[in-house]
Tab-separated table of C-alpha atoms in Angstrom:
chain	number	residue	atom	x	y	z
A	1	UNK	CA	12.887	-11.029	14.378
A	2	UNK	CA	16.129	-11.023	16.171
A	3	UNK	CA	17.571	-7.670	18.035
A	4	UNK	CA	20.986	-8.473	16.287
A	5	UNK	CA	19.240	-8.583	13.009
A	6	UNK	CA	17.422	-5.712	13.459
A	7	UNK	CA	20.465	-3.593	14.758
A	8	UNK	CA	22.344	-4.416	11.300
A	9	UNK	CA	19.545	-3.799	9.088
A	10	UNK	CA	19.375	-0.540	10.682
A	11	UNK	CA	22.675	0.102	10.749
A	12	UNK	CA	22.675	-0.001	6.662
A	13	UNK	CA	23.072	-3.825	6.441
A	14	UNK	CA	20.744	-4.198	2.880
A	15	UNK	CA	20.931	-7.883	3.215
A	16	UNK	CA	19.478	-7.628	6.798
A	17	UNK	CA	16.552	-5.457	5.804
A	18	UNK	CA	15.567	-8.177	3.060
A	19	UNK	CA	15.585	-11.509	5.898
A	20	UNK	CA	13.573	-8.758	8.118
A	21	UNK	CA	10.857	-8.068	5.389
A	22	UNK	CA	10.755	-10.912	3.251
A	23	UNK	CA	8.401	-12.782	5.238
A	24	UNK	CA	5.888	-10.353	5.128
A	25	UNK	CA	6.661	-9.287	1.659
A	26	UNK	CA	3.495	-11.111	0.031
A	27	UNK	CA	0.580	-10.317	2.432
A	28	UNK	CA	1.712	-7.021	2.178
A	29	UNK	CA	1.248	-7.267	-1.352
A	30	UNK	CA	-2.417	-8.885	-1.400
A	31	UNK	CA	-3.241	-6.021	1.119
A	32	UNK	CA	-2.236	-3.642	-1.464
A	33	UNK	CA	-4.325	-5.216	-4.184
A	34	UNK	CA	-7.847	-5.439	-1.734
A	35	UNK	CA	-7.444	-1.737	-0.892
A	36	UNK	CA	-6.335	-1.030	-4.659
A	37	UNK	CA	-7.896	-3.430	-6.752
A	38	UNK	CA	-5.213	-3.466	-9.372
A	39	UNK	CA	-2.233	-6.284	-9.015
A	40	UNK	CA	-0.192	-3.329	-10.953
A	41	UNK	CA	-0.626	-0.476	-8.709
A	42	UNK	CA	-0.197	-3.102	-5.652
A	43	UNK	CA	3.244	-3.966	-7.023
A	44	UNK	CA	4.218	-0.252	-7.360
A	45	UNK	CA	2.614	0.861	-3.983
A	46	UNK	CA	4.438	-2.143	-2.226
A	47	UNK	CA	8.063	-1.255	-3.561
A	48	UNK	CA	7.169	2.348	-1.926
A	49	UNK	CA	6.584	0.901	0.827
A	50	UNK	CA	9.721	-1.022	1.086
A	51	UNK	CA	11.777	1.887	0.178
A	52	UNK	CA	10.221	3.733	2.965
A	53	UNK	CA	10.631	0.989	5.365
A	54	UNK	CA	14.212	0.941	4.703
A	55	UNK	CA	14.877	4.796	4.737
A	56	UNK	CA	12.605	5.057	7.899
A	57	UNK	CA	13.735	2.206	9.636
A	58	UNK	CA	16.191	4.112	12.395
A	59	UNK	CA	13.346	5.422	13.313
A	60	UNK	CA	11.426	1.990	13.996
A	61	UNK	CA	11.127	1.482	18.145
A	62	UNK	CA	9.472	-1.406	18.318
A	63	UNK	CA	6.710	-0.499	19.850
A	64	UNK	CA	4.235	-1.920	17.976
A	65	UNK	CA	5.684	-5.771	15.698
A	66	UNK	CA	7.678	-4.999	13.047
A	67	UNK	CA	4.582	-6.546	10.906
A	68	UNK	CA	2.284	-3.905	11.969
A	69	UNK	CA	4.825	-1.170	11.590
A	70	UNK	CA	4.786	-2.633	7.770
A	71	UNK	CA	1.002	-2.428	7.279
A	72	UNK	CA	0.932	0.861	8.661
A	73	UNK	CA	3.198	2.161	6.172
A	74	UNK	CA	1.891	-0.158	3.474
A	75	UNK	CA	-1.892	1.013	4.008
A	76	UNK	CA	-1.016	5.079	4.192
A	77	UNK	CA	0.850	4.812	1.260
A	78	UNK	CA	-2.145	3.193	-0.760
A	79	UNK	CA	-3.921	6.120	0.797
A	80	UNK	CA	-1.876	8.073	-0.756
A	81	UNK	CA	-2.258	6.150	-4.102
A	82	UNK	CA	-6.088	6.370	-3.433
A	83	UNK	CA	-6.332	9.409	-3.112
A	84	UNK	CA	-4.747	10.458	-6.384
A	85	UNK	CA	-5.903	11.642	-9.474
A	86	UNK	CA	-4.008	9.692	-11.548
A	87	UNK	CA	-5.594	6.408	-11.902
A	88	UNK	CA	-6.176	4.654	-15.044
A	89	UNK	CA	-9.420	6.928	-16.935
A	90	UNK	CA	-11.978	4.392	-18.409
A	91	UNK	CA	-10.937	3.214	-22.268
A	92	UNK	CA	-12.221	3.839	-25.403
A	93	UNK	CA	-13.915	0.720	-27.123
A	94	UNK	CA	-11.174	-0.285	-29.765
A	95	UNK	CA	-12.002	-3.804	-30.817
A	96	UNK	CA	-11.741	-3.735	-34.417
A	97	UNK	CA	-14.044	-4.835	-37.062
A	98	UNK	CA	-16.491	-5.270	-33.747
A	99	UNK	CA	-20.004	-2.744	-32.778
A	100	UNK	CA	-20.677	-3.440	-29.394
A	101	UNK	CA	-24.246	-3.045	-28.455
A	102	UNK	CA	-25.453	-0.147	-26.418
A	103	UNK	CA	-24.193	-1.115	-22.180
A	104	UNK	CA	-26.591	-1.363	-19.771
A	105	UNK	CA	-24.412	1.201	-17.712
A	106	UNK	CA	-20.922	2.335	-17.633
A	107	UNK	CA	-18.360	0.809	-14.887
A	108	UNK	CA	-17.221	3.082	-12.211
A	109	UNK	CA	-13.560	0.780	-11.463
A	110	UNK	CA	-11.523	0.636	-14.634
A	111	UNK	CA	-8.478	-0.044	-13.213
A	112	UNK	CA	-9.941	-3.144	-11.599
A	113	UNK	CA	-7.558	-6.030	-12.139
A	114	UNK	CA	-7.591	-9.772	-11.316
A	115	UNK	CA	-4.974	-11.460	-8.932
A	116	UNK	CA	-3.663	-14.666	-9.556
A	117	UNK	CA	-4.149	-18.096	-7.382
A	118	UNK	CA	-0.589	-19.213	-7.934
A	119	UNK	CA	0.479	-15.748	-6.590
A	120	UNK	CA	-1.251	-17.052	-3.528
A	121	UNK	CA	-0.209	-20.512	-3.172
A	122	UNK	CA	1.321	-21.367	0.108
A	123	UNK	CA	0.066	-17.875	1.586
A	124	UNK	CA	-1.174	-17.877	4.850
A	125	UNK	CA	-1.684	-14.312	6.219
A	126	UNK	CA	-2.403	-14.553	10.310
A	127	UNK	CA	-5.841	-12.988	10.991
A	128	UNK	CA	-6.881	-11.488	14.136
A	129	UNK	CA	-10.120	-12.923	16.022
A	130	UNK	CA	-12.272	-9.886	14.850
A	131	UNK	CA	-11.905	-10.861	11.174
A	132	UNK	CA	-14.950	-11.408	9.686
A	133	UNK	CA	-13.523	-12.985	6.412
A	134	UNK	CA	-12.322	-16.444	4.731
A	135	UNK	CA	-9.355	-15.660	2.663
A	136	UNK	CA	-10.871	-16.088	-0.514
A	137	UNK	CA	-14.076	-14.391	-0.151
A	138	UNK	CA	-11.989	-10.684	0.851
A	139	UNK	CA	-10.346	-11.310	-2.534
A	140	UNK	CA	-13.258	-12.323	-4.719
A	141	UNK	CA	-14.027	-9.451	-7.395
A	142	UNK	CA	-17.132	-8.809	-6.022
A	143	UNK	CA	-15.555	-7.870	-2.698
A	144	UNK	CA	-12.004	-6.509	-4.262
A	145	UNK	CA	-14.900	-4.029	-6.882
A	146	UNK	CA	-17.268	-3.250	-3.762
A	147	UNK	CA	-14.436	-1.640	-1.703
A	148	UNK	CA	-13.309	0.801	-4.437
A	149	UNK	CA	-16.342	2.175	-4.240
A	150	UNK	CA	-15.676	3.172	-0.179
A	151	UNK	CA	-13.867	6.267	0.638
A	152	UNK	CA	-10.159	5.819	0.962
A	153	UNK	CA	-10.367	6.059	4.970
A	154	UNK	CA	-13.518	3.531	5.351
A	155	UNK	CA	-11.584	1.268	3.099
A	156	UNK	CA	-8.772	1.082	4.894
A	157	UNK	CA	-10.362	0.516	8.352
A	158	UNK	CA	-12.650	-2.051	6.970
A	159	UNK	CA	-9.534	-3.698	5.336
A	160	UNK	CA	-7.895	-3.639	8.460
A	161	UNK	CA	-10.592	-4.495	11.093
A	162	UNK	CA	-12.621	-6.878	8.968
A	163	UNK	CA	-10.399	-8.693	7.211
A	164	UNK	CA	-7.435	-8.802	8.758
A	165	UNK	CA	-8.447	-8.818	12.169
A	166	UNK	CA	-5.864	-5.791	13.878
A	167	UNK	CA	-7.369	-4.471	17.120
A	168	UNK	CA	-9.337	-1.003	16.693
A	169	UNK	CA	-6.679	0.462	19.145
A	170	UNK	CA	-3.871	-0.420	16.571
A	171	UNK	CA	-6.093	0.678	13.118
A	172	UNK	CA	-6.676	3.784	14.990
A	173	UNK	CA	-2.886	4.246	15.910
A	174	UNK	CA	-1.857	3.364	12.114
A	175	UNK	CA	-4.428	5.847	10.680
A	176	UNK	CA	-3.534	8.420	12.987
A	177	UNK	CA	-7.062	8.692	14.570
A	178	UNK	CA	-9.131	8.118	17.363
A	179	UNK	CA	-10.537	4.760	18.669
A	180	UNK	CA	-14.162	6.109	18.612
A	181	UNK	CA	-13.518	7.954	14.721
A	182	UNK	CA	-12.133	4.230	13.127
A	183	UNK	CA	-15.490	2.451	14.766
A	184	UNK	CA	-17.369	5.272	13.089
A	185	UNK	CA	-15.615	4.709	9.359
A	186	UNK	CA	-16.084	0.618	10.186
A	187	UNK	CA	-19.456	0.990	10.758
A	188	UNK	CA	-20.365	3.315	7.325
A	189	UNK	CA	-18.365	0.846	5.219
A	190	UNK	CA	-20.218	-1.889	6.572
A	191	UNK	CA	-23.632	-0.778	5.606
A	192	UNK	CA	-22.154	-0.130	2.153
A	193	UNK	CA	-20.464	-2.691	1.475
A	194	UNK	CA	-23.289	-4.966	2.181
A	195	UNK	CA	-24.978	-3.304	-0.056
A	196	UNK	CA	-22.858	-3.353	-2.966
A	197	UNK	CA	-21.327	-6.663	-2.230
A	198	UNK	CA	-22.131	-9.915	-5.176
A	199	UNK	CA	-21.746	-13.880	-5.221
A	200	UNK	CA	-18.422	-14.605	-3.073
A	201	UNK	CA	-16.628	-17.590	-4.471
A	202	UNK	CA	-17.228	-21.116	-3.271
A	203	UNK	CA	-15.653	-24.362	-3.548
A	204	UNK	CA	-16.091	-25.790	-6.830
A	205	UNK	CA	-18.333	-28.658	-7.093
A	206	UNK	CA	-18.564	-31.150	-9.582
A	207	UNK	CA	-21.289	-30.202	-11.248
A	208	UNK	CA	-19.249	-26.737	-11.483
A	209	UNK	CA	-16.864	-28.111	-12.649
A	210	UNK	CA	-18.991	-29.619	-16.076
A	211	UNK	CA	-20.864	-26.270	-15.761
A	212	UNK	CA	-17.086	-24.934	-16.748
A	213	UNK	CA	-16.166	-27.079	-19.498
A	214	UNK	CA	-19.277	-26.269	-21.233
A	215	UNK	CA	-18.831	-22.811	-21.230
A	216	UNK	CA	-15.460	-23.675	-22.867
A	217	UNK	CA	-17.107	-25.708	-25.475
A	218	UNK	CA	-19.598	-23.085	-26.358
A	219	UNK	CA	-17.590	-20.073	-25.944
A	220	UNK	CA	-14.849	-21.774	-28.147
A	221	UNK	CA	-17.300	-23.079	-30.718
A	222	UNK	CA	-19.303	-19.255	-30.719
A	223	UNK	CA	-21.956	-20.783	-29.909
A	224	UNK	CA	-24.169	-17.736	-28.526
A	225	UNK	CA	-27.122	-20.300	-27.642
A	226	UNK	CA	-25.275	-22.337	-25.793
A	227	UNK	CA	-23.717	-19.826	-23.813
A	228	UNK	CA	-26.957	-17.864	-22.788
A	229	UNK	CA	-28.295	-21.527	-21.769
A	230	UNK	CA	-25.469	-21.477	-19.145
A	231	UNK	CA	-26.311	-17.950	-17.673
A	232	UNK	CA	-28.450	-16.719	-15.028
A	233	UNK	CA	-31.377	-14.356	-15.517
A	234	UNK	CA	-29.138	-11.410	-13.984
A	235	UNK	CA	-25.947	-12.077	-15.755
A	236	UNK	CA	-23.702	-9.345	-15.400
A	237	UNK	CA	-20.740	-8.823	-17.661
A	238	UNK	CA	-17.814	-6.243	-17.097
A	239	UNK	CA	-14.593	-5.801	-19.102
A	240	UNK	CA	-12.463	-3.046	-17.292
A	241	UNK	CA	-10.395	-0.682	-18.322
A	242	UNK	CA	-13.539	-0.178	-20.705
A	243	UNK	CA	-16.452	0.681	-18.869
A	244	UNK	CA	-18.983	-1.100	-20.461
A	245	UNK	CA	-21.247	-3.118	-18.887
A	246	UNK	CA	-24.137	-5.479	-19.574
A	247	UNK	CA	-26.674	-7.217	-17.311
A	248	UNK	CA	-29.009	-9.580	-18.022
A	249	UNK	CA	-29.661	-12.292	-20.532
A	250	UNK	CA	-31.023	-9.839	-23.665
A	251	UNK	CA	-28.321	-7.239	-22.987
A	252	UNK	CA	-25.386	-10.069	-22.997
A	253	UNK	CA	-27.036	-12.334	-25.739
A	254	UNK	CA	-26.695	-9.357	-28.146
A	255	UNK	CA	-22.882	-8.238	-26.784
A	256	UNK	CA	-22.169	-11.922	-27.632
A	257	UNK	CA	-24.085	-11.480	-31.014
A	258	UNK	CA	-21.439	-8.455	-31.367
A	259	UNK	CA	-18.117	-9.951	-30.152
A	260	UNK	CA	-18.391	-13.394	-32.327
A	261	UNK	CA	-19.742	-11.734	-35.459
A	262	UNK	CA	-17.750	-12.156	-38.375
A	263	UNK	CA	-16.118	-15.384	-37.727
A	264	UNK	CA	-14.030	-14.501	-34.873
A	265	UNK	CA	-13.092	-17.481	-32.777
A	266	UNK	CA	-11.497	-18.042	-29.186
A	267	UNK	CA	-9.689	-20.553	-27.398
A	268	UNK	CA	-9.245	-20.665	-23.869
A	269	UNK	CA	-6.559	-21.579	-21.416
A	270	UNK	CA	-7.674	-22.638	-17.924
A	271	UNK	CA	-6.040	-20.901	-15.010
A	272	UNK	CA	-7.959	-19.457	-11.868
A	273	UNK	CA	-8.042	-16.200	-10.794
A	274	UNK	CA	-9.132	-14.354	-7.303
A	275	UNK	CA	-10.521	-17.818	-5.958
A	276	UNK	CA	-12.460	-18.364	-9.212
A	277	UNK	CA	-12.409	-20.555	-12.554
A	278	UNK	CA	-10.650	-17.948	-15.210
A	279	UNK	CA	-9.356	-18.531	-18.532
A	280	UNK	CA	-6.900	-16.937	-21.181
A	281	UNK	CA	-8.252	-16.371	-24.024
A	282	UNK	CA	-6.559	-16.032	-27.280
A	283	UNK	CA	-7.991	-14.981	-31.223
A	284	UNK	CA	-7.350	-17.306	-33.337
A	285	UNK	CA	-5.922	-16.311	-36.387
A	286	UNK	CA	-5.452	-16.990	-39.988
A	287	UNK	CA	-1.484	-17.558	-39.729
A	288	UNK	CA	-2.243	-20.458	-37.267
A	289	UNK	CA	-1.471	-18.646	-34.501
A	290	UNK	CA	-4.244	-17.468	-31.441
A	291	UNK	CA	-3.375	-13.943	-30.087
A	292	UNK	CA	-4.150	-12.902	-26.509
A	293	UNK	CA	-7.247	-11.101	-26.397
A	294	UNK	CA	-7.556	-10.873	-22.422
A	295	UNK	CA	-8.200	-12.634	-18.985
A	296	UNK	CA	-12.247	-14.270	-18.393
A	297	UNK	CA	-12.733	-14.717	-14.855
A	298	UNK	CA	-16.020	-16.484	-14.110
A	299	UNK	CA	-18.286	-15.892	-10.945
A	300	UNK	CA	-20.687	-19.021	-10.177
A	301	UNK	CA	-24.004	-18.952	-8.672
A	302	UNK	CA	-26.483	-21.932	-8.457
A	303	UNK	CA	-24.388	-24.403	-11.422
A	304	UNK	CA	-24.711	-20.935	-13.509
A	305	UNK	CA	-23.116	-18.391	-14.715
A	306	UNK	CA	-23.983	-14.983	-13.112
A	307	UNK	CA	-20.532	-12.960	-13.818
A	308	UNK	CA	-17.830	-12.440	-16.124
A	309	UNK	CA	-15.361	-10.191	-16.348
A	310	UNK	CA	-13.065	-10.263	-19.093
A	311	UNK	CA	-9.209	-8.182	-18.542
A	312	UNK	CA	-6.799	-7.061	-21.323
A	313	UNK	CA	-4.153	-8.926	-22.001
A	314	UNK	CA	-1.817	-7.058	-20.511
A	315	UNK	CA	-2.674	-9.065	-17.150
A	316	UNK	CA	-1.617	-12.715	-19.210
A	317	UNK	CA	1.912	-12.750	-17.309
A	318	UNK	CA	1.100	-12.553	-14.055
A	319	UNK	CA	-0.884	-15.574	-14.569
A	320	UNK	CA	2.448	-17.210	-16.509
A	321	UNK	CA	0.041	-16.982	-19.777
A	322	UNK	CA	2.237	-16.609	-23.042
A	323	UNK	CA	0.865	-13.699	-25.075
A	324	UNK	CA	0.215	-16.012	-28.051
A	325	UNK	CA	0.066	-19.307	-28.525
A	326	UNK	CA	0.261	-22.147	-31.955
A	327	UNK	CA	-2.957	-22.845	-32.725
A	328	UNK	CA	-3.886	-26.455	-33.036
């Protein structure tokens, strides 16, 4: 950042503001989706925090780097968003022609969404040396579902502290708090979070990797056997915005029994999501044509299966997915 650069964007120079911001525009984003958990609401919370960036910037001293005056703004305003009552309400089951068995429990984050590897490609977010955290373990689902769990302030400092590494002097400034009160919140979230937290995502090896293709060959064939050979004893299966979940291999043998009743058959599209193998999947139909039925983002554990979580299909685009495709 240049002081001739800064001077125009603050004197109204639009073009300025976007070379000042623009390098920081996609951490800022993937910051927004950990504290979040929904690439929608990140989207919307980041062009807030833009627009406040640019109507507040007069007032920007430098101080503090013009990246950490960013997250500041970026992680009050998904306070903000946190804290309101107006996100996404679990859905009703509306699968047609489809019972689902009886969940083992309801979800309590239906507005979790995945994130999208290509939307990370290239990415590399500095991290201070108190970050506990690879990369792709802070945005595994397990890790992105845990933290929603965390009140809005302990989220935000463990965020901060943990994952990206910022000083506690500077979380505390940005959070408007006391040193000793931001340890305190770090500390709490901590002892949940470990607690709460699953499988992180590793390197796939090969023997993943043929673990993968024959879960495509069984889930595209229906063949429930198969599948539940591939699964560990805990499996866990969660489909937000519908809050029904099922764990273990009874429970998801007879949700499979449910969902590929009646002839219904599936073929999947490989893409990756949130550091893990994921697939589009798509209904085939009688006209020839498959329609998208939703996002399946596999956790691994042991050449096994021990999570899925199967999105809408409303998340297909993000991950350049068409919303139907020709059959073959």
């Amino acid at each position: 950042m240049t002081t001739a650069l800064l001077n125009r964007a603050k004197a109204g120079d639009g073009a300025a503001f976007q070379e000042l911001i623009d390098p920081f525009r996609r951490e800022l984003h993937v910051h927004c989706y950990r504290m979040l958990g929904s690439y929608q609401d990140a989207e919307d919370v980041l062009q807030e925090t833009l627009l406040a960036a640019w109507t507040g910037l007069a007032r920007f001293e430098g101080r503090s780097s013009l990246r950490t005056w960013l997250y500041r703004i970026a992680t009050n305003s998904c306070l903000n968003a946190r804290r309101s009552e107006s996100r996404r309400p679990p859905k009703e089951w509306d699968v047609p022609h489809v019972q689902p068995p009886e969940p083992t429990r309801l979800g309590e984050v239906p507005w979790l969404e995945p994130y999208p590897d290509l939307a990370l490609a290239g990415l590399t977010i500095p991290l201070g040396p108190e970050a506990r955290y690879e990369q792709s373990e802070s945005m595994s689902l397990a890790f992105v579902t845990a933290v929603q769990a965390l009140p809005p302030r302990q989220v935000a400092v463990l965020v901060l502290r943990d994952v990206l590494g910022f000083p506690a002097q500077e979380v505390a400034e940005m959070l408007e708090t006391t040193v000793s009160a931001a340890n305190s919140a770090l500390k709490r979230a901590r002892a949940t979070l470990y607690q709460r937290r699953g499988d992180p995502p590793a390197v796939t090896t090969p023997a993943e990797q043929d673990l993968i293709e024959r879960f495509v060959r069984a889930y595209g064939s229906a063949d429930i056997d198969g599948l539940v050979a591939l699964l560990t004893d805990d499996i866990f299966i969660s489909m937000p915005p519908l809050p029904f979940e099922y764990e273990g291999l009874d429970a998801v043998a007879g949700f499979f029994a449910a969902v590929f009743g009646r002839g219904r058959t599936v073929d999947l599209v490989p893409t990756s999501a949130n550091g893990q193998p994921a697939f589009g999947a798509y209904l085939r139909g009688p006209d020839g044509v498959s329609h998208g039925n939703g996002l399946i983002v596999l956790t691994l554990r042991d050449t096994r299966i021990c999570a899925m979580t199967r999105f809408e299909n409303g998340v297909l685009p993000h991950f350049g997915l068409p919303r139907s495709l020709r059959s073959e």
